[in-house]
Each structure stands twice: as C-alpha cells, then as structure tokens.
Short mmCIF file of C-alpha atoms in Angstrom, two decimals:
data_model
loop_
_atom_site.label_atom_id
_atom_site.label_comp_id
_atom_site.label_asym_id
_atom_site.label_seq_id
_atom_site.Cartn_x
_atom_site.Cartn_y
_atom_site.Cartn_z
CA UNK A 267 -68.08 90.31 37.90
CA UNK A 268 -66.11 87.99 39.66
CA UNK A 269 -62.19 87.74 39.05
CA UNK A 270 -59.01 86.72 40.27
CA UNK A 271 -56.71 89.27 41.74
CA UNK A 272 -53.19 87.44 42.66
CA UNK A 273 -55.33 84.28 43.19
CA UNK A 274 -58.06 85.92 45.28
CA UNK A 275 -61.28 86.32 44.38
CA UNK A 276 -62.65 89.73 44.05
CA UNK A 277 -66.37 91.27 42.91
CA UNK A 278 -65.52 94.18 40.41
CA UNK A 279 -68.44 95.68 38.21
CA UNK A 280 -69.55 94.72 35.29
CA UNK A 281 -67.61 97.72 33.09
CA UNK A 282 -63.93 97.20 35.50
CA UNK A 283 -60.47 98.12 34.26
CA UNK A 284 -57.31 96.70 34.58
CA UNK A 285 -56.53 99.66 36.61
CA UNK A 286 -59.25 98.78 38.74
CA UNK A 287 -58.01 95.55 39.35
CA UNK A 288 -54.91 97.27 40.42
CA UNK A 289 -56.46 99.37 42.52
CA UNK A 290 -57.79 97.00 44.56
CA UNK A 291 -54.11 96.31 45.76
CA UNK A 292 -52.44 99.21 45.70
CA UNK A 293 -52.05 103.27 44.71
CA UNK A 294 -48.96 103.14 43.20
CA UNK A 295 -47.69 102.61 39.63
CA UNK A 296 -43.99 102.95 39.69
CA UNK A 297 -42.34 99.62 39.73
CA UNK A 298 -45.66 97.39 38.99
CA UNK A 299 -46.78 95.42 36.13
CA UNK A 300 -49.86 93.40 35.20
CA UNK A 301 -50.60 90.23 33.25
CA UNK A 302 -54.26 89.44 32.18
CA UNK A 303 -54.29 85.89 31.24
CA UNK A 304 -50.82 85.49 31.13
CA UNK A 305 -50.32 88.50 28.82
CA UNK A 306 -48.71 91.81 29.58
CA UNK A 307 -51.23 94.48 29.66
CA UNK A 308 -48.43 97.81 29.23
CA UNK A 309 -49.33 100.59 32.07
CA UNK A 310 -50.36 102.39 29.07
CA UNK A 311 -53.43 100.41 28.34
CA UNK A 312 -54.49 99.78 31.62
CA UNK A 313 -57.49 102.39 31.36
CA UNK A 314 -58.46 101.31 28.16
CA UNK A 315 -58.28 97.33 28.92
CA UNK A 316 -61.59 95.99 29.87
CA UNK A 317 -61.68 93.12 32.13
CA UNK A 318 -63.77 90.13 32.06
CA UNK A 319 -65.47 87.37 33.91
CA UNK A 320 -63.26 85.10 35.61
CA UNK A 321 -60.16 87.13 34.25
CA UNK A 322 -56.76 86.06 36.03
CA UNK A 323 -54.88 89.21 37.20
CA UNK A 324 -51.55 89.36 38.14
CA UNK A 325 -50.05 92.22 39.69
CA UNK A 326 -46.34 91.86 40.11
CA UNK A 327 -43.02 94.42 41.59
CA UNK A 328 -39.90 94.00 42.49
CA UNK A 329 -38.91 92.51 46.11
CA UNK A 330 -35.09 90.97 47.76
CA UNK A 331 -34.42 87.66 45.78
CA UNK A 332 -31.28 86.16 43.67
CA UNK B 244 -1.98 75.09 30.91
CA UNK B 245 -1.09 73.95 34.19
CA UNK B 246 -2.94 74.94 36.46
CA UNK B 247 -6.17 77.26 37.30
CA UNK B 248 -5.80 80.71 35.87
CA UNK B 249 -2.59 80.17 34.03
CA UNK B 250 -3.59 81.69 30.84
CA UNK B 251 -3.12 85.30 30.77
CA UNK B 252 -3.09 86.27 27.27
CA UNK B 253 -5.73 88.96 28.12
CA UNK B 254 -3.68 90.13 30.61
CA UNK B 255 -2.89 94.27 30.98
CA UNK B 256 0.34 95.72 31.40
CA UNK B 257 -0.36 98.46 33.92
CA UNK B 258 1.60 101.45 33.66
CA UNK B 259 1.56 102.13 37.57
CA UNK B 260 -0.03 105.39 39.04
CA UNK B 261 1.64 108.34 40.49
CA UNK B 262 2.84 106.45 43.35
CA UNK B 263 4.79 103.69 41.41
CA UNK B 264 2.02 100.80 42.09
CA UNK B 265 0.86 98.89 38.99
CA UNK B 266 -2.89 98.43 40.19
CA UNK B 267 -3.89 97.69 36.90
CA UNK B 268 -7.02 98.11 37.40
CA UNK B 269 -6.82 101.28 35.59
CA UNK B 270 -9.48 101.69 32.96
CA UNK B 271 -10.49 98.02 33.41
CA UNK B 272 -13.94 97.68 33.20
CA UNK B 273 -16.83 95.09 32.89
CA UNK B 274 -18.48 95.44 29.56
CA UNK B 275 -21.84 94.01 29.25
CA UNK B 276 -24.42 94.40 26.38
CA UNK B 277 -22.43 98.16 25.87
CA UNK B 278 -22.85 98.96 29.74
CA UNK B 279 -19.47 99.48 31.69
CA UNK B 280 -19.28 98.99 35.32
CA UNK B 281 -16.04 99.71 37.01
CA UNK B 282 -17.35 97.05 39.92
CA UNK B 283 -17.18 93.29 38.82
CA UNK B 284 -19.21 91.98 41.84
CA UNK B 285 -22.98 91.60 41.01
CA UNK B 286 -25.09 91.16 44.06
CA UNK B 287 -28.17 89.46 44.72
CA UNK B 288 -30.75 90.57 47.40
CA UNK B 289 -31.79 87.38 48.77
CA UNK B 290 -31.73 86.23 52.21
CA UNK B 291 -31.63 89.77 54.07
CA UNK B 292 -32.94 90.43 57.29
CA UNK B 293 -33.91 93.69 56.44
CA UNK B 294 -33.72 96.15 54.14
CA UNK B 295 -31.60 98.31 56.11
CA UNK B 296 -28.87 95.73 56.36
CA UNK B 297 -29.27 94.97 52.66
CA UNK B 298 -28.56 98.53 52.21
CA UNK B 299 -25.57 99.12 54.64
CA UNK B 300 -24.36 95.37 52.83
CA UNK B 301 -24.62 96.59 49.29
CA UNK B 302 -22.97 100.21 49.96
CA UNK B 303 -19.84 98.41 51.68
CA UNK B 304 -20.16 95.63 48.44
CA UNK B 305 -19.56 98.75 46.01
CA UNK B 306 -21.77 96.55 43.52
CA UNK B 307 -23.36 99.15 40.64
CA UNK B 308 -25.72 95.94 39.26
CA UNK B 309 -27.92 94.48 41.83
CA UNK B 310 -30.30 91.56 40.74
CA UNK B 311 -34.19 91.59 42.10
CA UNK B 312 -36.83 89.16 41.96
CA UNK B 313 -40.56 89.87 40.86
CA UNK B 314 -43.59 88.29 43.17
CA UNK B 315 -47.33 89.09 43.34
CA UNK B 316 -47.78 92.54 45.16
CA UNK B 317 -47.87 92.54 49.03
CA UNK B 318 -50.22 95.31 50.07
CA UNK B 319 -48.99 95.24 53.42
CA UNK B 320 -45.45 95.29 52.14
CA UNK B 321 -43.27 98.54 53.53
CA UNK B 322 -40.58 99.75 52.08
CA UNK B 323 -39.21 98.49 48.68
CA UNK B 324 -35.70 97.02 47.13
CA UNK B 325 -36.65 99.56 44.59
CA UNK B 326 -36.19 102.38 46.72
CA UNK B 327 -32.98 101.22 48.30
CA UNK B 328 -31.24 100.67 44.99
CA UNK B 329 -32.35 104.07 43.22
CA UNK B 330 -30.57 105.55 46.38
CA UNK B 331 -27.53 103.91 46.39
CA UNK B 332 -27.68 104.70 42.19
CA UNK B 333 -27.03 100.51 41.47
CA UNK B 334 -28.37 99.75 38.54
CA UNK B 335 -31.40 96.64 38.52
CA UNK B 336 -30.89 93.40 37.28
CA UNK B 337 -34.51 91.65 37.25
CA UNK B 338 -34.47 88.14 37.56
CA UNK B 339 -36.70 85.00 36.99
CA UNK B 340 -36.09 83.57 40.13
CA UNK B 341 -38.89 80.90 41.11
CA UNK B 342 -40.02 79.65 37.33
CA UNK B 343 -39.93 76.36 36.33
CA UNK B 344 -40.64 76.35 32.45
CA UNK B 345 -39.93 78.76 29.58
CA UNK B 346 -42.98 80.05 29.44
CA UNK B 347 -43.27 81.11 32.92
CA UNK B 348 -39.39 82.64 32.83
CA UNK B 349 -40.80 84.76 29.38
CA UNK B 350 -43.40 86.14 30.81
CA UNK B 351 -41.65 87.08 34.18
CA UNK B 352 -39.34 89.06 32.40
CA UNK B 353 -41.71 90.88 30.29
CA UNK B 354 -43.45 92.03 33.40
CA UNK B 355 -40.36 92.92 34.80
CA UNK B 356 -39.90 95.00 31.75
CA UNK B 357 -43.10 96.43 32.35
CA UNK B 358 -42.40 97.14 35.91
CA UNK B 359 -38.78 98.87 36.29
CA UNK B 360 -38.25 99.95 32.82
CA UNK B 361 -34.98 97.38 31.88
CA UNK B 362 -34.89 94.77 28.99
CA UNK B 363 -31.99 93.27 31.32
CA UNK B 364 -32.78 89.98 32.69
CA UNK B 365 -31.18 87.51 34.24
CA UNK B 366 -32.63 84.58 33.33
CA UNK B 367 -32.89 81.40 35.83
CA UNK B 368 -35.21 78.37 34.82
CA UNK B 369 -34.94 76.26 37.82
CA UNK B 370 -35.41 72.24 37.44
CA UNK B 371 -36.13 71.39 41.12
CA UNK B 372 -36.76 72.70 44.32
CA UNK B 373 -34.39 70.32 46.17
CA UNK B 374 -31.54 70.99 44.32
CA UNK B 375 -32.72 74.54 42.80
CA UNK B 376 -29.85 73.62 39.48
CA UNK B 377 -31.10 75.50 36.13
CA UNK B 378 -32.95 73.55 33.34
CA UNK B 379 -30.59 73.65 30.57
CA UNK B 380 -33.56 72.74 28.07
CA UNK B 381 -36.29 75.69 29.59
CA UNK B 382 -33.30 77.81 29.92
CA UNK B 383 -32.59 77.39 26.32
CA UNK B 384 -35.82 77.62 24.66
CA UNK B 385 -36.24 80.93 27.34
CA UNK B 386 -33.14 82.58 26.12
CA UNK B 387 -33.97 82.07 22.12
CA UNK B 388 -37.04 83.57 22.74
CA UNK B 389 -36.00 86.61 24.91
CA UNK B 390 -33.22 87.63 22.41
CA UNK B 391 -36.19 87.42 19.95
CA UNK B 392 -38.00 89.75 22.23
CA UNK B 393 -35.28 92.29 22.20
CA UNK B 394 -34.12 91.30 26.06
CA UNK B 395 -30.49 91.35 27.20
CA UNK B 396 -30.14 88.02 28.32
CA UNK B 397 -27.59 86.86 31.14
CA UNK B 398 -28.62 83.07 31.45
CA UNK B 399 -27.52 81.32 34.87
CA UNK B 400 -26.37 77.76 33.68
CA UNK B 401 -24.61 74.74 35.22
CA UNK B 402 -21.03 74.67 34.96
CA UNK B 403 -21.37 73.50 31.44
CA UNK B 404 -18.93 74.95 28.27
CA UNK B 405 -21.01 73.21 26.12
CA UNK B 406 -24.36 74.96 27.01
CA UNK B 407 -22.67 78.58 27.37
CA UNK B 408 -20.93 78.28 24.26
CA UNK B 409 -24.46 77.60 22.72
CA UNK B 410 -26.20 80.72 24.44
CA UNK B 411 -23.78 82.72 23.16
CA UNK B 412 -24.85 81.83 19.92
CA UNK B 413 -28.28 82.22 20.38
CA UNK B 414 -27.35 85.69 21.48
CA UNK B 415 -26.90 86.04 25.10
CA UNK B 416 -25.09 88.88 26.33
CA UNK B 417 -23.25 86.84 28.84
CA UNK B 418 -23.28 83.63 31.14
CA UNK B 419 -23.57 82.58 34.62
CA UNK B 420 -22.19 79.56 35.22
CA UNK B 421 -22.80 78.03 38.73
CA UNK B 422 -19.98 77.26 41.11
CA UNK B 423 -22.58 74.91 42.89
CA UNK B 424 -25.78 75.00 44.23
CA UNK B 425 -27.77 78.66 45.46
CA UNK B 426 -27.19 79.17 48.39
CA UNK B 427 -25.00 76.01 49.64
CA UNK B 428 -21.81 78.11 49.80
CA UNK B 429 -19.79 74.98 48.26
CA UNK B 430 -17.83 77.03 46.03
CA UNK B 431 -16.82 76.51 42.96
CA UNK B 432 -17.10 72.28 42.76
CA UNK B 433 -15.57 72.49 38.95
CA UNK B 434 -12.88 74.96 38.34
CA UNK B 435 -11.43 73.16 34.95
CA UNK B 436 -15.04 73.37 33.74
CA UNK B 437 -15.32 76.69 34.51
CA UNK B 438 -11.92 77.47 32.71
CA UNK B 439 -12.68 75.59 29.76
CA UNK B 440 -16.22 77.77 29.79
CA UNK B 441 -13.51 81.06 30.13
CA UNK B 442 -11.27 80.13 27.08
CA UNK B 443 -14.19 79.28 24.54
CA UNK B 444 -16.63 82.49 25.94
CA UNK B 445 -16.78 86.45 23.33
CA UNK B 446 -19.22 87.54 26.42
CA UNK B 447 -18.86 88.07 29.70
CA UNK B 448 -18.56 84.88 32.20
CA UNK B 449 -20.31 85.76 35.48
CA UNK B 450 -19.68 82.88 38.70
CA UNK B 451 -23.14 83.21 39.84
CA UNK B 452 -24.15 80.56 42.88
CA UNK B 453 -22.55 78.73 45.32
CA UNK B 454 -20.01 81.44 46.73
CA UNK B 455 -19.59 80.83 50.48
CA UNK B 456 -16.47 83.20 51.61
CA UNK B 457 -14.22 85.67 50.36
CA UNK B 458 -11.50 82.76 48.35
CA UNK B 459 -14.42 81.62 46.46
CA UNK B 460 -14.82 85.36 44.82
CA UNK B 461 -11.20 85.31 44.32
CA UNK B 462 -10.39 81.95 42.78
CA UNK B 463 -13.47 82.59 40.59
CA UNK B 464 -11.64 85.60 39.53
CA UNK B 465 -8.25 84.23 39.18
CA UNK B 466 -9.95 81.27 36.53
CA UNK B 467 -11.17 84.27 34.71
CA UNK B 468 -14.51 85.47 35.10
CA UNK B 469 -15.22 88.44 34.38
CA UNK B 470 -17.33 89.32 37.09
CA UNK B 471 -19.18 87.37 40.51
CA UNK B 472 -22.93 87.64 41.71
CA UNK B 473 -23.20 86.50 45.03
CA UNK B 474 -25.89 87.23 47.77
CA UNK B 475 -26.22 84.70 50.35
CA UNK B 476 -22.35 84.37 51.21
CA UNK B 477 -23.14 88.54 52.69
CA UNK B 478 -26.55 88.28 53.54
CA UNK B 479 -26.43 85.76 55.55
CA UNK B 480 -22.73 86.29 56.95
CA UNK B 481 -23.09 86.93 60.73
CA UNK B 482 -21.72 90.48 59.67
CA UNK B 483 -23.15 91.35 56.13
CA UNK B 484 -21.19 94.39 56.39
CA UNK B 485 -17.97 93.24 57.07
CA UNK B 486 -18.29 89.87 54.25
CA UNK B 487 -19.17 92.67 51.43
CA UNK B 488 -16.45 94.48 52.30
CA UNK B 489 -14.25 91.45 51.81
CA UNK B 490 -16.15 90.27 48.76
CA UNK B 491 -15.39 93.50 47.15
CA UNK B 492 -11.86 93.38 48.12
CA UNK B 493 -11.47 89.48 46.78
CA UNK B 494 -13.27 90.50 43.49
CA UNK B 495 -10.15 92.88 42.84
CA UNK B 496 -7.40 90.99 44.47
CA UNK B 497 -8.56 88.13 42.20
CA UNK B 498 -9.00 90.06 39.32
CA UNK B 499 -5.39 91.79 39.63
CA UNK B 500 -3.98 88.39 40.07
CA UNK B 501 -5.72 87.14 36.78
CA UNK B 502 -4.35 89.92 34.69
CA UNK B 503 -0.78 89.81 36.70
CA UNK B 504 -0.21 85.92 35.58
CA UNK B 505 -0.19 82.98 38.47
CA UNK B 506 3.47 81.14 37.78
CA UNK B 507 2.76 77.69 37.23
CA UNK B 508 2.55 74.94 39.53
CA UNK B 509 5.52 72.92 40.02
CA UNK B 510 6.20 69.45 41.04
CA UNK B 511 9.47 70.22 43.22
CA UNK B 512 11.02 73.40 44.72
CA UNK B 513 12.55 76.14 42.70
CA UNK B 514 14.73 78.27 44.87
CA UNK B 515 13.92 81.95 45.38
CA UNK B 516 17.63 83.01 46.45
CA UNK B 517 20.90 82.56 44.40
CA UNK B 518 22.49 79.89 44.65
CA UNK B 519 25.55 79.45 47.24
CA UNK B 520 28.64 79.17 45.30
CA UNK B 521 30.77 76.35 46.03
CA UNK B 522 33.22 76.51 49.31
CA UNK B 523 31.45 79.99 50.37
CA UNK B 524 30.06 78.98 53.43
#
C-alpha cells in the first residue's frame, strides 16, 4: 500500500496504522500530531485507525517560528 | 487626548514598597483567557541561531508565554523548542505561522492541540509572502470557527480598530495588532491607530510584529498595550542576550509610564522653576 508520509511516498502493508505511518518517522509521541486527509486522527486512535491507499499523512511538532 | 498614551484612566495608584518607591507594578498582571502572567513580553522563537542562544535569550527576556510554530517532522532534527521551554517553565503559545487560508490555519491549530496539549493559539492567516500582512477575511472566518471549536484565540491583525473590535465579538481572547511588517523592525508605523484599537478593546491588546529596538517595546507600552511579542528584534540582535534584557526592561519602563500618566504635549515652554520675582536679581 502505497501512501504519502509528509509528501513522500512510502510502501506500508496492506493492514498499516496510523501509528505505523508514524513510525516510519520517528519513536516519539510527546509533542506530535497527525492529520489523515486533512483530519486530526487524536494519539488515542492512532492504533485503531486503519490507513488506506494513497492516504495523505501528516505528521507535525513544534519547532522555533513567530 | 493629546498626545500618545495620554489617557490614563486605568492607571494604578501604587502604594510604594518598603523602600518608599512607587513601582507600581505591584500585583499588576496580564490577564488572558483567566491566565495571569506577571511578564507582559511574549516572545517568539523565530530567527535563532541555535537553540542554545534561544534559550540563554528567552531566560534574560523573563517571558512566561513563548509562541512556537508547527512543521512536518524532521527526523534528523536534534533537540526541540519543546524541551527548552518546559525547562525554562514558559508556557507555549502555538501558532499558525505559514497558512494562507482558514482552512489551513483550523487545522494547524487542531494539530497543535493534538501535539502539546493547549487550546491556545495564536492565530496568523498570512495574505502574501512579500509582505507577510494577515488576511483580515481568512483571519476572520479562522477565528469564528476556532472559538466554535473551544480554542483561545489571540488573532494577529493589521493595525485596524475596526477588525479587533469585531474579533472581540466573535470571541477572541485578545488581539495582536501589528506595528508593521514581521520581521522589518519598522516599529510601530500607526500609533493613533493603535490607540484608538486600546480605548475601544475588553481584551487584552498585544503589539505583535514589527518591533526593531528597545523604544519600540516601550512606546507600544506607553499607547497602552497590554503586553508585546517580539522575536526577531532579540534573535537576530548581534547580542540576543543583551536586546532581551533590554526588551524586558522597556516592557516595564513603558508599562510604569502608562499607568504613571505622560503630561501632555505642549506647544510652548512651561517653566519647571518658580518664577523670579520682580527686581530680585
């Protein structure tokens, strides 16, 4: 399954997680939040939330600006 | 009204401290949304060269509210604003920094939400790159539907009374009138506008943008804000260190000289020393 990770391209199986997704980036979970699609998948859910083909994931956090 | 800063209805009588100085600053706070901060300068984190300097910059700032943006996870990324703030104990202010429509500020905050556990935003819908001014319409639209949401909203606007007086209706919990552009260090182009945004405001006013040197923070002070953000004016400084130190000291001299009452301007001189009587010299 292919989807997009912070606008790259990654090849996840067929039965992948939003925490999968987020694992491809990164360990942690303090101070990072995901949006499938544009919508807000809570930390909470991120087990349960199946992803699909051609999802767009975002995987955000805090850095300097403003 | 004369002049800048004339109106000091709001004003405090200090008492004086044990020493005999009337600082009154005593027991003045900046209330936001409930929250008190004793501090009334808000920094930014922008434009640092690192994060130790940011650090050693927002210690000497005394700031307790410290804005951050939010930006696709950098893997290779080491070390974290996070970390440095939950140090210092300042609390985070998540921003919107970098959207361009409603939609994208909305969903920027929610994730910011998400990530550090604040419905606090401070919400910036920019128009242009160029020029980097808010939308007022995005901003708007953003702001009724973030109050909706259950956000704390503190909108960064143009200098315009009009447009703060309506966020306030639609619920903000303050506004942040420009003095002029991010990051130009202009100052504050439109003092009577800001003023006139001062007299009409029930939330907080909060100069955010354009602050170049220590009299900026002051004068913005003196119109009567209630509190500065700033970032670029220290970040950038040669010596971050040494500007935050006199940003935080401008912040309260301005303040003090709000609530103490400017005397007017005057068109001709009025003597400071008696007069000399007739045939005494």
């Amino acid at each position: 399954m292919n989807v997009l990770i912070n606008g790259v391209p990654h090849d996840l199986p067929a039965d992948a997680t939003v925490r999968r997704a987020v694992q491809e980036l990164t360990s942690a979970v303090a101070g990072v939040a995901v949006a499938v699609n544009d919508e807000v998948v809570r930390r909470g859910a991120w087990d349960s939330t199946p992803l699909s083909e051609h999802d767009r994931v975002e995987v955000l956090t805090a850095v300097q600006g403003g | 009204m004369t002049g800048y800063g004339t109106s000091g209805e709001d004003a405090m009588t200090g008492d004086g401290t044990a020493q005999g100085w009337d600082t009154g600053l005593d027991g003045d706070v900046l209330v936001v949304a409930g929250e008190k901060f004793t501090s009334r300068l808000i920094m930014g984190t922008g434009g640092a060269p690192s994060l130790d300097v940011l650090d050693r910059a927002l210690d000497a700032s005394g700031t307790e509210l410290t804005t951050v943006a939010m930006r696709r996870l950098d893997p290779a990324a080491r070390g974290s604003v996070l970390d440095v703030l939950r140090a210092r104990g300042i609390r985070v202010l998540p921003n919107t920094a970098g959207c361009y429509t409603a939609g994208e500020a909305v969903l920027t905050a929610r994730l910011a939400r998400e990530a550090l556990g604040t419905n606090w935003v401070k919400l910036e819908v920019i128009s242009d790159e160029r020029t980097l001014l808010p939308d007022p319409i995005e901003t708007f639209d953003a702001a009724e539907r973030l109050v909706a949401d259950g956000f704390v909203v503190l909108p960064y606007i143009g200098d315009d009374p009009a447009l703060a007086r309506r966020l306030e209706q639609a619920g903000c919990a303050a506004v942040m009138p420009l003095g002029s552009p991010i990051g130009s260090g202009l100052g504050i182009r439109n003092p009577h506008n800001i003023e006139l945004i001062v007299e009409a405001a029930g939330v907080p006013v909060i100069l955010d943008a354009g602050i170049g040197t220590a009299s900026d923070a002051a004068l913005a002070m003196e119109l009567g804000c209630d509190a500065v953000l700033l970032a670029s004016a220290v970040t950038r400084a040669r010596r971050p260190g040494l500007m935050a130190t006199a940003m935080r000291e401008a912040v309260i001299a301005g303040r003090m000289a709000r609530l103490a009452g400017r005397i007017p301007r005057r068109r001709y001189a009025e003597a400071s020393s008696p007069a000399i009587e007739p045939g005494a010299r």
